[in-house]
Coordinates of C-alpha atoms and ligand atoms in Angstrom, one line a residue:
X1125 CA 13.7 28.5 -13.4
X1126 CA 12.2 26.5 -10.1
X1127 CA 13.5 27.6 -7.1
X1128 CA 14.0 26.2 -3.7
X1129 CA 10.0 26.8 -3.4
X1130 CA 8.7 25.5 -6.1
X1131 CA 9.2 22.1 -8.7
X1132 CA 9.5 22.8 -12.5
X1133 CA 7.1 21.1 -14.9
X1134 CA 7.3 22.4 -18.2
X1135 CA 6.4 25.5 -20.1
X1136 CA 3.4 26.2 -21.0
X1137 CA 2.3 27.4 -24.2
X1138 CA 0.1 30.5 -26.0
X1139 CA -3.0 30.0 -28.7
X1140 CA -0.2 29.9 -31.5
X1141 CA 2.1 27.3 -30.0
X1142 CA 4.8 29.8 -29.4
X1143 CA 6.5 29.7 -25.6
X1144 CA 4.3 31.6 -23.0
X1145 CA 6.0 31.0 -19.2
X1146 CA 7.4 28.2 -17.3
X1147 CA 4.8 26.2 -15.1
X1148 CA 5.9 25.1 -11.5
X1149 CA 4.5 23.3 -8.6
X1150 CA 4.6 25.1 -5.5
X1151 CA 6.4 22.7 -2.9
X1152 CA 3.9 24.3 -0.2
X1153 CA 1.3 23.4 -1.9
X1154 CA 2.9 19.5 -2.5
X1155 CA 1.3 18.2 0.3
X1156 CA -2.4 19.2 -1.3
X1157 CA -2.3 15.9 -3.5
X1158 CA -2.2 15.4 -7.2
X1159 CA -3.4 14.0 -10.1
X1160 CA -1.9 12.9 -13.3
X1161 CA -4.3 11.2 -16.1
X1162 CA -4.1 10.8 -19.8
X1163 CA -4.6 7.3 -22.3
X1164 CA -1.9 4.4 -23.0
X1165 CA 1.5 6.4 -23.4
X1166 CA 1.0 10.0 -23.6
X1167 CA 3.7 10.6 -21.2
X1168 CA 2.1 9.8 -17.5
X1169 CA 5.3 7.9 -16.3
X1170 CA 7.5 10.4 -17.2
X1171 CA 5.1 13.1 -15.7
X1172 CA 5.7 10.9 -12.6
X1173 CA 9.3 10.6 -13.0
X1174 CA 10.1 14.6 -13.7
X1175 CA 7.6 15.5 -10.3
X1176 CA 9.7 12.6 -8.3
X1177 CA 13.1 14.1 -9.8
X1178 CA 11.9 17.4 -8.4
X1179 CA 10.7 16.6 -5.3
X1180 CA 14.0 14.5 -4.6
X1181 CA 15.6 17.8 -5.7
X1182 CA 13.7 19.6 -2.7
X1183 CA 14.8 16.8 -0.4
X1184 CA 11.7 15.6 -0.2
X1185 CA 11.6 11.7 -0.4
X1186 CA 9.8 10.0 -2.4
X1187 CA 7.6 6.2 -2.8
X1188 CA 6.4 5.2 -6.2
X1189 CA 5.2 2.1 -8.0
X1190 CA 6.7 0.7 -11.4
X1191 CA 4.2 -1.3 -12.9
X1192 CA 6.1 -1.7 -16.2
X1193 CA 9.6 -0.8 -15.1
X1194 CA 10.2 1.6 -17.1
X1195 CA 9.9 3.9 -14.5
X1196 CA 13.6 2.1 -13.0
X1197 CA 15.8 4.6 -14.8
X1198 CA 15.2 7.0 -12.7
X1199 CA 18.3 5.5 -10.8
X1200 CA 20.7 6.6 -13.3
X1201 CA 21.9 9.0 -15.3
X1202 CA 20.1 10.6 -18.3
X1203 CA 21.5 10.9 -22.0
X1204 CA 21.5 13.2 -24.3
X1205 CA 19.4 12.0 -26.7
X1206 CA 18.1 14.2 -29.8
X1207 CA 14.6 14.2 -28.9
X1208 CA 15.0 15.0 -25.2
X1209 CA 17.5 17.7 -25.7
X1210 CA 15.3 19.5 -28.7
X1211 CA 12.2 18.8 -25.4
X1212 CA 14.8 20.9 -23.0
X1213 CA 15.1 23.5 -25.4
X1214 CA 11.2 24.2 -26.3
X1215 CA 10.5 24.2 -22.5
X1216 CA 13.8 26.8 -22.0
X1217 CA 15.2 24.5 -19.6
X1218 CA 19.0 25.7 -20.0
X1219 CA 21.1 24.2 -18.5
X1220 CA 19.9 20.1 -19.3
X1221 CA 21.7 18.7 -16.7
X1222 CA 21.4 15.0 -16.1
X1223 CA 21.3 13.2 -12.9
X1224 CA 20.9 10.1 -11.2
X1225 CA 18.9 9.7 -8.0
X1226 CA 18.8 8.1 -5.2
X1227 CA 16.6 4.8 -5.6
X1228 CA 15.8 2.4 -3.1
X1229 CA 14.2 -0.4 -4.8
X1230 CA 11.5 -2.3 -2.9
X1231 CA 9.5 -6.1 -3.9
X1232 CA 6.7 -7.9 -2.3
X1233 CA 8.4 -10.9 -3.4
X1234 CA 11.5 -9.4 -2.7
X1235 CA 13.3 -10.4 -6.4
X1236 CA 13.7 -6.8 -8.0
X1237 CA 14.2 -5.0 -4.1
X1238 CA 14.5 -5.7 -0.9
X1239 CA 11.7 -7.7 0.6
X1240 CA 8.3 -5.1 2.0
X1241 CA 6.6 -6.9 4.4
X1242 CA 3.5 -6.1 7.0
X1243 CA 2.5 -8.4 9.9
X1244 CA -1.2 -9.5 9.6
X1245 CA -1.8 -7.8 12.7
X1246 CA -0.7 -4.2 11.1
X1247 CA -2.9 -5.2 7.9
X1248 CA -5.8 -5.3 10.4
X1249 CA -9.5 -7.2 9.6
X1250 CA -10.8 -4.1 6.9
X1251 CA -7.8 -4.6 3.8
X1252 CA -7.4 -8.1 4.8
X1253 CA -11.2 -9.0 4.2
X1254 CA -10.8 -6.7 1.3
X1255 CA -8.0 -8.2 -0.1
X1256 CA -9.4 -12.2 0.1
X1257 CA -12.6 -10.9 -1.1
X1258 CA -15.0 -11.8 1.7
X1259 CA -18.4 -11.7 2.2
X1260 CA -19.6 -9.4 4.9
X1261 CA -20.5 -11.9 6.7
X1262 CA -17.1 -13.9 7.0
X1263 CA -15.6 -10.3 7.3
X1264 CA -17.6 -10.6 10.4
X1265 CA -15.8 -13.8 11.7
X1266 CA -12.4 -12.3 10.6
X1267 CA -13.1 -9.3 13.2
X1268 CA -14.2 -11.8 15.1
X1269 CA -10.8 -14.0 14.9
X1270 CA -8.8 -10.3 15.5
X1271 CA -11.0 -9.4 18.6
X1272 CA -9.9 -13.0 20.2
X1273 CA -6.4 -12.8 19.1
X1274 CA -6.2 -9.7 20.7
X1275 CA -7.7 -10.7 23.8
X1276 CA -5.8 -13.9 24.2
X1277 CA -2.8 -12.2 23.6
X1278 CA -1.9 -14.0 20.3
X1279 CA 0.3 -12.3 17.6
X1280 CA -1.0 -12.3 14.7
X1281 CA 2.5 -11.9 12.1
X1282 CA 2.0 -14.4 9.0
X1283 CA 0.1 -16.1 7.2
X1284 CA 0.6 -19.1 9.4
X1285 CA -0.2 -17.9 12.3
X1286 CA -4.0 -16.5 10.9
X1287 CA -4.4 -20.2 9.8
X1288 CA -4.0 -21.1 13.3
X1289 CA -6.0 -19.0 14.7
X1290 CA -8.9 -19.8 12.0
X1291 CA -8.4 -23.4 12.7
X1292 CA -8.8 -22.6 16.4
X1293 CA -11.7 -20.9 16.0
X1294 CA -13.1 -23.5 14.1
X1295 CA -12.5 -26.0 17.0
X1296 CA -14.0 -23.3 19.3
X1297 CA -16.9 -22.4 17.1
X1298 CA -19.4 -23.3 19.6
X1299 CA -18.2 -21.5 22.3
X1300 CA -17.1 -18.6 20.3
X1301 CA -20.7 -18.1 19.1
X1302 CA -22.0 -17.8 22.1
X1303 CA -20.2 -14.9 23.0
X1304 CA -19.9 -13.0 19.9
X1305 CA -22.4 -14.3 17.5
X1306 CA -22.9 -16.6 14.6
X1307 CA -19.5 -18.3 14.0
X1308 CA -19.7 -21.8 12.4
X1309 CA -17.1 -24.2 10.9
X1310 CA -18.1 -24.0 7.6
X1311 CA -17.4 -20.7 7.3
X1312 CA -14.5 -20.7 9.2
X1313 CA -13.7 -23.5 6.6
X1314 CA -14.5 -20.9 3.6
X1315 CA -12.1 -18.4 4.7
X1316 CA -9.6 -20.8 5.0
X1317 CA -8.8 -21.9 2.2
X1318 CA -9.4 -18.1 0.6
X1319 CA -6.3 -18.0 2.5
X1320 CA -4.8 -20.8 0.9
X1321 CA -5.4 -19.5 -2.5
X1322 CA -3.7 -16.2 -1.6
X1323 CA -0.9 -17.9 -0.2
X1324 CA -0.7 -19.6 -3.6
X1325 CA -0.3 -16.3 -5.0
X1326 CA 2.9 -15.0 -3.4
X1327 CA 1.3 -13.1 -0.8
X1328 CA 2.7 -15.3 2.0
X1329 CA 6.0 -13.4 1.0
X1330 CA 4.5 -10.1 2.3
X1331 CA 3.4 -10.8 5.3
X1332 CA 5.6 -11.5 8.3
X1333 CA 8.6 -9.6 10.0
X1334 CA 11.1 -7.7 9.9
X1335 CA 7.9 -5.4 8.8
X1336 CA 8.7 -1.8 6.6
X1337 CA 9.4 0.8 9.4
X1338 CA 8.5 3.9 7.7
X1339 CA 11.5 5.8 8.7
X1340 CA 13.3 4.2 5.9
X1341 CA 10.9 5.6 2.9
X1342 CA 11.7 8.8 4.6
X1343 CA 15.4 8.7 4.2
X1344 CA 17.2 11.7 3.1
X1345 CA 20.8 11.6 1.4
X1346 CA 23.6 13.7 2.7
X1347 CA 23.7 16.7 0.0
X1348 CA 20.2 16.6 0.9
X1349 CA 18.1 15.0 -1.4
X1350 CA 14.7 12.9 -0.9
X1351 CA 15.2 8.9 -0.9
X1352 CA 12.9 7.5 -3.9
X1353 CA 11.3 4.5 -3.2
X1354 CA 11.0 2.3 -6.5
X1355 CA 8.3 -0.5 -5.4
X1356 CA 8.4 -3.1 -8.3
X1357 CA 4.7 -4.1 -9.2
X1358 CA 5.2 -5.7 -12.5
X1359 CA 4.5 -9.2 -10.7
X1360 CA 2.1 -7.5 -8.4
X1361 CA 0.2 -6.8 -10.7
X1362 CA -0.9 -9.8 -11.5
X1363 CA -2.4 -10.0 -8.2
X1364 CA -4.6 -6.3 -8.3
X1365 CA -5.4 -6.5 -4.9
X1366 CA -2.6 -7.6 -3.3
X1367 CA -1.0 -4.5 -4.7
X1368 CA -4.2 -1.8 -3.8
X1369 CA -4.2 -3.0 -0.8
X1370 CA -0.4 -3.2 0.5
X1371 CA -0.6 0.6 -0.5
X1372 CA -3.3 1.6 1.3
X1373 CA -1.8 -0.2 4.1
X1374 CA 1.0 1.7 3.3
X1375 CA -1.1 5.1 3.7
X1376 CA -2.9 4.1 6.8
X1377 CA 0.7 3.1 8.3
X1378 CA 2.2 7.0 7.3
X1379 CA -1.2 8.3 8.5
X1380 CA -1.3 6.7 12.0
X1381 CA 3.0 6.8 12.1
X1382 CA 3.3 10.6 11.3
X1383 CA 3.4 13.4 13.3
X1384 CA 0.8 16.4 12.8
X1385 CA 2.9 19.4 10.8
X1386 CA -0.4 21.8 9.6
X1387 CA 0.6 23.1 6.5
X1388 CA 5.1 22.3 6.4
X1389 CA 7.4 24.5 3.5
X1390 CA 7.9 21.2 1.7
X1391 CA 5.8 18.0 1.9
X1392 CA 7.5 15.2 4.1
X1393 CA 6.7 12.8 1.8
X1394 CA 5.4 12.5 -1.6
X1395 CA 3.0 8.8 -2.5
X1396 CA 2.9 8.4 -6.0
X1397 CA 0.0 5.4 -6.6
X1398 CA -0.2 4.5 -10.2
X1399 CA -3.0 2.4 -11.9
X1400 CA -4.8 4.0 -9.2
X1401 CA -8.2 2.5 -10.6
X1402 CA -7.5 -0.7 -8.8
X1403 CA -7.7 0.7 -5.8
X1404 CA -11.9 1.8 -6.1
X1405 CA -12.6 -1.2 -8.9
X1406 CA -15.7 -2.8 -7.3
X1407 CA -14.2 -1.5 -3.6
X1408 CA -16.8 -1.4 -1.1
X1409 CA -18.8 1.7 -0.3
X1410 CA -16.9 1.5 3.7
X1411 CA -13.5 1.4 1.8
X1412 CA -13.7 4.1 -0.6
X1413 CA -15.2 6.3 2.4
X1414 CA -11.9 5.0 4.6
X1415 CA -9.5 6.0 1.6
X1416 CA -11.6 9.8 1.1
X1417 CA -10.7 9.9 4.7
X1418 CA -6.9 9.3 4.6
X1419 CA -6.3 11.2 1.6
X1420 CA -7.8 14.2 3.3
X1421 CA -6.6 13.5 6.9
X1422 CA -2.9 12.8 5.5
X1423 CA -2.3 16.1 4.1
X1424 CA -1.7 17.7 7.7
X1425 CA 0.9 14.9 8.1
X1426 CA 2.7 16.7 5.6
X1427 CA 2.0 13.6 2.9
X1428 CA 1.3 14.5 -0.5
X1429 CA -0.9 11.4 -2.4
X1430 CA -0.7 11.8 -6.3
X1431 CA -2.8 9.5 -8.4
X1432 CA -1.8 8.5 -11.4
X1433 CA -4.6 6.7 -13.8
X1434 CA -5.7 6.8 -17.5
X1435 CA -9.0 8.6 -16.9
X1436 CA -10.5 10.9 -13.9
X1437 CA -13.1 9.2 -13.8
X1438 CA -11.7 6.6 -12.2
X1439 CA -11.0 8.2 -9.3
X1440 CA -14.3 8.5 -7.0
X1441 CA -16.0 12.3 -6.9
X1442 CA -14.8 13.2 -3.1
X1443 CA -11.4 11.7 -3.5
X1444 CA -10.5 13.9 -6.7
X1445 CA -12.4 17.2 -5.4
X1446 CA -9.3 16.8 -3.1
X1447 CA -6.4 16.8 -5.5
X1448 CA -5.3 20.0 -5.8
X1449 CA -2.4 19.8 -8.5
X1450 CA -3.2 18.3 -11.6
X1451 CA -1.8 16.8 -15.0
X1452 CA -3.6 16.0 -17.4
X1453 CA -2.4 14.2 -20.9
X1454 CA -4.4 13.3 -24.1
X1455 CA -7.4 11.1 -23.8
X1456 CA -9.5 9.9 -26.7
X1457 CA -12.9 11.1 -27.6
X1458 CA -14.2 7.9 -30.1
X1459 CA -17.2 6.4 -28.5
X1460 CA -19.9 8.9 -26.4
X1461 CA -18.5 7.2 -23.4
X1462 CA -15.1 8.5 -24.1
X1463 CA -16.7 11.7 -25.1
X1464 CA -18.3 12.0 -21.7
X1465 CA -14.7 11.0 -20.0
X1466 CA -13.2 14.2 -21.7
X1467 CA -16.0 16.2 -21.0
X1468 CA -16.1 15.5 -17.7
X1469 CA -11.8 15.8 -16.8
X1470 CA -12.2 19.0 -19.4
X1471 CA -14.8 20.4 -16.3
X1472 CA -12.7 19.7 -13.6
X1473 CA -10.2 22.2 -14.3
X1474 CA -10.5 26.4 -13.6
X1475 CA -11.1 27.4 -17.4
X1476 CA -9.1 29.1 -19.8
X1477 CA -10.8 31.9 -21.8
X1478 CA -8.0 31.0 -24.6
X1479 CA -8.8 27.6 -25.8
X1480 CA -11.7 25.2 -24.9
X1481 CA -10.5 22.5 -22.6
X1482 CA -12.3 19.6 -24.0
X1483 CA -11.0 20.0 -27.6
X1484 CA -7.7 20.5 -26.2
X1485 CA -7.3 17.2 -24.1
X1486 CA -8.1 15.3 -27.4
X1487 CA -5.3 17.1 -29.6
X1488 CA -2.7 17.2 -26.9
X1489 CA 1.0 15.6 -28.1
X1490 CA 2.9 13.3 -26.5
X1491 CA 4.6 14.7 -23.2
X1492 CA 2.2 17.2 -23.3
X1493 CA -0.5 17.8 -21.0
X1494 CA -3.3 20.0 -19.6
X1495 CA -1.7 21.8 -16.4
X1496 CA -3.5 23.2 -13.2
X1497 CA -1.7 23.9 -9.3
X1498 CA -2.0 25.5 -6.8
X1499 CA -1.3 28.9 -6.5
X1500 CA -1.3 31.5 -4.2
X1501 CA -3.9 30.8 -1.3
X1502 CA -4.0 27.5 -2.5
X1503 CA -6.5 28.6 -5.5
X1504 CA -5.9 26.8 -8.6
X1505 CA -4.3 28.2 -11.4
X1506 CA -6.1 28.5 -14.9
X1507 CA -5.5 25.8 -16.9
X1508 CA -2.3 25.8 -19.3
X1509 CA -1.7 23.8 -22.3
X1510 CA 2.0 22.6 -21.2
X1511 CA 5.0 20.8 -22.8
X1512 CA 6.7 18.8 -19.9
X1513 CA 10.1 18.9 -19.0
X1514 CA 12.7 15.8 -19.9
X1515 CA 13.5 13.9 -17.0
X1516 CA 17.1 14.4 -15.8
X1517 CA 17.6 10.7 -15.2
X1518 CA 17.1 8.0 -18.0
X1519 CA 14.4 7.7 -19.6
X1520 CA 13.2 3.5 -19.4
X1521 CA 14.2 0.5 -17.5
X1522 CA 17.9 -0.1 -16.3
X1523 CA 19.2 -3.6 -16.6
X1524 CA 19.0 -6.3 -14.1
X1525 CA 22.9 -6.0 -13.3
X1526 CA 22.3 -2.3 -12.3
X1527 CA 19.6 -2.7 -10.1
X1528 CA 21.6 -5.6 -8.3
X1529 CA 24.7 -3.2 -7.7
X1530 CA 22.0 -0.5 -6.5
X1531 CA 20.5 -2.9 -4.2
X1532 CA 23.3 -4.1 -2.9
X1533 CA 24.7 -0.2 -2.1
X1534 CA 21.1 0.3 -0.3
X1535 CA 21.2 2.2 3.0
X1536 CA 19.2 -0.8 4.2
X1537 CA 20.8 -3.7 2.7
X1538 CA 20.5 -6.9 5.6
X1539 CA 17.7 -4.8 7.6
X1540 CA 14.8 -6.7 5.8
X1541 CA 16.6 -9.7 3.9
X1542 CA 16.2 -12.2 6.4
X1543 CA 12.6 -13.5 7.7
X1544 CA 12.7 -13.2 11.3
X1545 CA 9.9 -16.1 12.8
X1546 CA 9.4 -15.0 16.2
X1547 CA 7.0 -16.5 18.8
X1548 CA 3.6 -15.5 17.8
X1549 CA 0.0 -16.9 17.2
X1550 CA 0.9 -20.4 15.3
X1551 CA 3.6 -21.6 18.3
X1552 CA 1.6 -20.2 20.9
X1553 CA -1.4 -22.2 19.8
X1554 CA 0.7 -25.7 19.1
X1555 CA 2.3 -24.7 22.6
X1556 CA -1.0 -24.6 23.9
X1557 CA -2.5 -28.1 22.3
X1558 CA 0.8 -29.9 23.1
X1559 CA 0.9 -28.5 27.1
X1560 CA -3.1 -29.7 26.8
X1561 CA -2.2 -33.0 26.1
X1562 CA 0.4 -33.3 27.9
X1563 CA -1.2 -32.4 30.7
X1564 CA -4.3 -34.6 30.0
X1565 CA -1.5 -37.4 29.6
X1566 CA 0.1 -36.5 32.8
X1567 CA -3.1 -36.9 34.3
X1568 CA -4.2 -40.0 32.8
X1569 CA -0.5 -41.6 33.9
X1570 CA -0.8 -40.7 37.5
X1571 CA -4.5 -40.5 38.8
X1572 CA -5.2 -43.4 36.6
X1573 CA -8.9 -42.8 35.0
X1574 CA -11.5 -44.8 36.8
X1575 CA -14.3 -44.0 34.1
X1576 CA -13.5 -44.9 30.6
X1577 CA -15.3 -44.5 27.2
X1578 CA -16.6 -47.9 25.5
X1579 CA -15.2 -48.0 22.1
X1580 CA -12.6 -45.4 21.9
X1581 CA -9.8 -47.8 22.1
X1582 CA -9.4 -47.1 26.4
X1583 CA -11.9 -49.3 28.2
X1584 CA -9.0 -51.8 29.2
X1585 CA -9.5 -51.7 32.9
X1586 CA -5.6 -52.9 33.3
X1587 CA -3.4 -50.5 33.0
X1588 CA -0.2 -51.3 30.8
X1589 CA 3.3 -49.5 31.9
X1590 CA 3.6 -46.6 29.5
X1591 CA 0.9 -46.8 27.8
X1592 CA -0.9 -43.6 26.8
X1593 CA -4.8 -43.3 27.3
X1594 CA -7.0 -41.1 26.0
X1595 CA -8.3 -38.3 28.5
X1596 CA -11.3 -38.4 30.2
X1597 CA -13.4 -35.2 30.0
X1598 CA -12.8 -34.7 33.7
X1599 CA -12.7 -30.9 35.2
X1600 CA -9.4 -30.9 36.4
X1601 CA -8.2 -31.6 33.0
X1602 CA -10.1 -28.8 31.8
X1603 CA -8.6 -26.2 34.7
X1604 CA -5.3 -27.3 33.5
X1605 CA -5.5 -26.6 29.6
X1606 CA -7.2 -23.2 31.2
X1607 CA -4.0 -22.7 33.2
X1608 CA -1.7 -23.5 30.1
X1609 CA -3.7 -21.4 28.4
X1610 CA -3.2 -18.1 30.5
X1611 CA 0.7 -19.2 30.6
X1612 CA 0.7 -18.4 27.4
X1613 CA -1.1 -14.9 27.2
X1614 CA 1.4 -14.1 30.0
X1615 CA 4.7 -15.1 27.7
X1616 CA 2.5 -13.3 24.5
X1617 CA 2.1 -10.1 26.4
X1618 CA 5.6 -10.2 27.5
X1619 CA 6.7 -10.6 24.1
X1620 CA 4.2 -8.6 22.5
X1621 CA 5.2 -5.5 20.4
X1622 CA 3.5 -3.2 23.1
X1623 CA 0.4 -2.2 21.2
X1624 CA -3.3 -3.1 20.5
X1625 CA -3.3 -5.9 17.7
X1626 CA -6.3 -3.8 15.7
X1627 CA -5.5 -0.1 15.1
X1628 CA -5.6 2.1 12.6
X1629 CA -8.2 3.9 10.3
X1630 CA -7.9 1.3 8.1
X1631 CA -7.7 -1.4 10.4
X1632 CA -10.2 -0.8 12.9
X1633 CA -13.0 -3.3 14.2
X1634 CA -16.3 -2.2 13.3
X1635 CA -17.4 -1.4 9.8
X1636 CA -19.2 1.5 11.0
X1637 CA -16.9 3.1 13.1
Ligands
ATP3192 N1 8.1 15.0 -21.0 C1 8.5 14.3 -22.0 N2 9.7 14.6 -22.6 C2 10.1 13.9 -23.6 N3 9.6 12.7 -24.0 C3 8.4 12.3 -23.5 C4 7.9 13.1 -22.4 N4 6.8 12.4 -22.0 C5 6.7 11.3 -22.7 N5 7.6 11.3 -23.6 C6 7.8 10.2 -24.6 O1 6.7 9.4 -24.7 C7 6.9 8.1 -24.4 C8 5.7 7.5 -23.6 O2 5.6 8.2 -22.4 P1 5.1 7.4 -21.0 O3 5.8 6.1 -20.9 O4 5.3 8.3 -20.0 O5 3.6 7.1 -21.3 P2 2.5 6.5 -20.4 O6 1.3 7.4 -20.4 O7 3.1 6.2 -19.1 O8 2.2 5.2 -21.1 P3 1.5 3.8 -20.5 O9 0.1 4.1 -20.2 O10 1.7 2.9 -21.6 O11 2.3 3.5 -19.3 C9 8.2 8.1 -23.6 O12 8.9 6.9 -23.6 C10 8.9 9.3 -24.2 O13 9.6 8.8 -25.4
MG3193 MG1 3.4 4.5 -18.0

């Protein structure tokens, strides 16, 4: 059947339904990015689950989403139930061996897995603006904030700390204008409480530290199999954007993290991203040009993406002329739009003179799908009408006791439990504001102000024994809050994680660049 060079699918089938060969996936060719499409339960997840299985097989590791969790089981081991077993035997896969894998299961909110988390700073001023929606011109003031933060040295981790460094800006708005441009308090103010509202959501959760390091969705096993990464998104999806944009994150964090490999045996990794539609619904022209750009830069890190969505057409032009290995299950042809849909996937694929594509895609079964990779040269093969394999590992969700014990056998169980708070942008600013005043007291104690301002509660000419007066707008006070200030960059550079604040494709400055 598959060897150690390629992944088995299923077997394809002749004009009178009889068994014709089996179909594989050429592991070279893994890294050339997929697709797998068809309606509401024709068999994408287990599509998903068979390719992980294989490429787990081939030691290659694995992350997926589970949007509805049934895609859990592929932690444990199959059964031998009727329907799967008569499935093994149409698609000659003899012996049916079952299997569990190994999962590592990952959460956002860290219920069903261990906590994923990115620091603000990593998310970078593009997916954040992205994710609270902004307009383009408050994403202007949130490059704006990054550019500062990075130049005053501030760590931007969590949530908390980008709220302090909004409400400083807002404090500074004057001064801030003049050197970068229109910043006001309002619209400081607007994207303020957008924050709020996503904090409301659960995304305060994400972001923070210990952050993912990627080495541990890379893990191999001893007998050397891939790691799969299970991301639970049935929560996350009730926030769509939180979850397109924590996994383009994720991308941009594998593109900028990996190594150059050209064109490896195997992929080094294999990014399954499911309801894939979220990620282009109403997406700005600048983002889906940024994701074109990853998925085809990524592929020389030796990362494979594989889409997974109910229709191709959901996938932008440029970004599916680039997935090379395709699935594609039954869609329906009722309205013209539909029609069109089917049309259009149909045309996508290298034809085959033996049945018409477009007819096909309508009358395909469940677990059954249109099938097209790479081949030699990295052409694609003519399209095959193709019963998928069973998966090895069971088929649905595994109960909330088994995914406990699996997460408490996790080769990273206590790395990312814990929030760390370390020093960063929030205490550094109170730091700031309390040495200012403190300072401004100092001053006020000792010197003793000689000018006072009617009405504000100071113009007592007799000074009472510790009593506190409010500063006076002198320029010595002003040098020190200066001085406390660079105190601070000096500690926040010390402390700092050793590289630029802004980085990454994803997460550069400029719009344009
Ligand atoms: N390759 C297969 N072998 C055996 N049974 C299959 C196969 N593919 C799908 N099935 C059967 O079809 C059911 C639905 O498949 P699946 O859950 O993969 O659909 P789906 O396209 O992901 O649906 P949804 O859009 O609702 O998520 C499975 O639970 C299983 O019973
Ligand atoms: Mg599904």
């Amino acid at each position: 059947m598959a060897d150690d060079t390629s992944i088995f699918i299923g077997a394809s089938r002749k004009p009178d339904d009889s068994y014709q060969r089996a179909e594989n996936l050429l592991l070279q060719y893994g890294n050339r990015h997929g697709l797998v499409t068809g309606a509401t339960g024709t068999g994408k997840t287990v599509s998903l689950q068979i390719l992980a299985e294989g490429f787990s097989n081939a030691g290659v590791p694995v992350f997926c989403a589970d949007i509805k969790g049934d895609l859990s089981g592929i932690a444990m081991m199959g059964t031998a139930q009727d329907f799967l077993v008569k499935r093994a035997e149409q698609v000659k896969l003899d012996p049916y061996d079952f299997q569990e894998f190994p999962v590592i299961f990952w959460d956002l909110f860290g219920e069903q897995g261990h906590p994923i988390r990115a620091t603000i700073s990593e998310m970078g001023p593009l997916l954040l603006s992205r994710l609270m929606n902004l307009t383009d011109a408050q994403e202007g003031i949130m490059n704006i904030a990054f550019r500062i933060a990075d130049e005053e040295g501030l760590l931007l981790l969590d949530m908390k700390d980008l709220q302090a460094l909004l409400a400083n800006i807002a404090e500074r708005a004057e001064e801030i204008s003049a050197r970068y441009g229109n910043v006001t308090k309002p619209s400081v103010g607007a994207i303020q409480r957008t924050l709020l509202v996503l904090e409301q959501q659960g995304a305060a959760n994400f972001f923070g530290e210990p952050a993912l390091r990627i080495a541990d969705i890379m893990r191999t096993t001893r007998d050397g199999r891939g790691a799969i990464s299970v991301l639970a998104a049935d929560k996350l999806m009730m926030n769509p954007r939180l979850y397109a944009t924590f996994l383009l994150w994720l991308m941009s964090e594998l593109f900028e993290e990996l190594p150059e490999v050209g064109d490896p045996d195997k992929p080094k990794l294999v990014f399954f991203f499911d309801e894939a539609h979220l990620l282009f619904d109403e997406a700005p022209r600048v983002l889906i040009d940024r994701v074109e750009q990853v998925v085809r830069l990524i592929r020389s890190k030796g990362v494979g993406v594989y889409f997974v969505t109910q229709n191709p057409l959901d996938i932008p032009e440029k970004v599916l002329a680039q997935l090379g290995n395709r699935v594609q299950h039954a869609l329906r042809a009722y309205t013209p739009r539909e029609q069109q849909a089917v049309r259009t996937a149909a045309e996508t694929f290298r034809p085959n003179p033996e049945f018409d594509c477009a007819t096909a895609i309508t009358q395909l079964a469940t677990g059954e799908a249109l099938v097209s990779t790479l081949e030699a040269k990295g052409i694609p093969s003519m399209v095959q009408r193709t019963l998928i394999r069973p998966p090895s590992s069971r088929l649905g969700p595994i109960t909330p006791a088994e995914r406990q014990k699996l997460i408490g056998e996790s080769p990273v169980t206590g790395q990312y439990d814990q929030v760390i708070d370390r020093e960063s942008a929030f205490e550094m600013l109170q730091k700031k504001a309390k040495e200012a005043q403190d300072a401004e007291a100092q001053q006020a104690d000792t010197g003793g102000s000689r000018w006072t301002i009617p009405g504000f509660g100071n113009d007592d000419p007799a000074p009472q024994s510790g009593g506190r007066r409010a500063p006076a707008p002198r320029p010595s006070n002003r040098q020190t809050v200066a001085e406390a200030a660079i105190k601070s960059v000096v500690r926040s550079v010390g402390s700092s994680v050793g590289r630029a604040i802004v980085r990454g494709i994803l997460g550069s400055l400029s719009r344009g660049r």
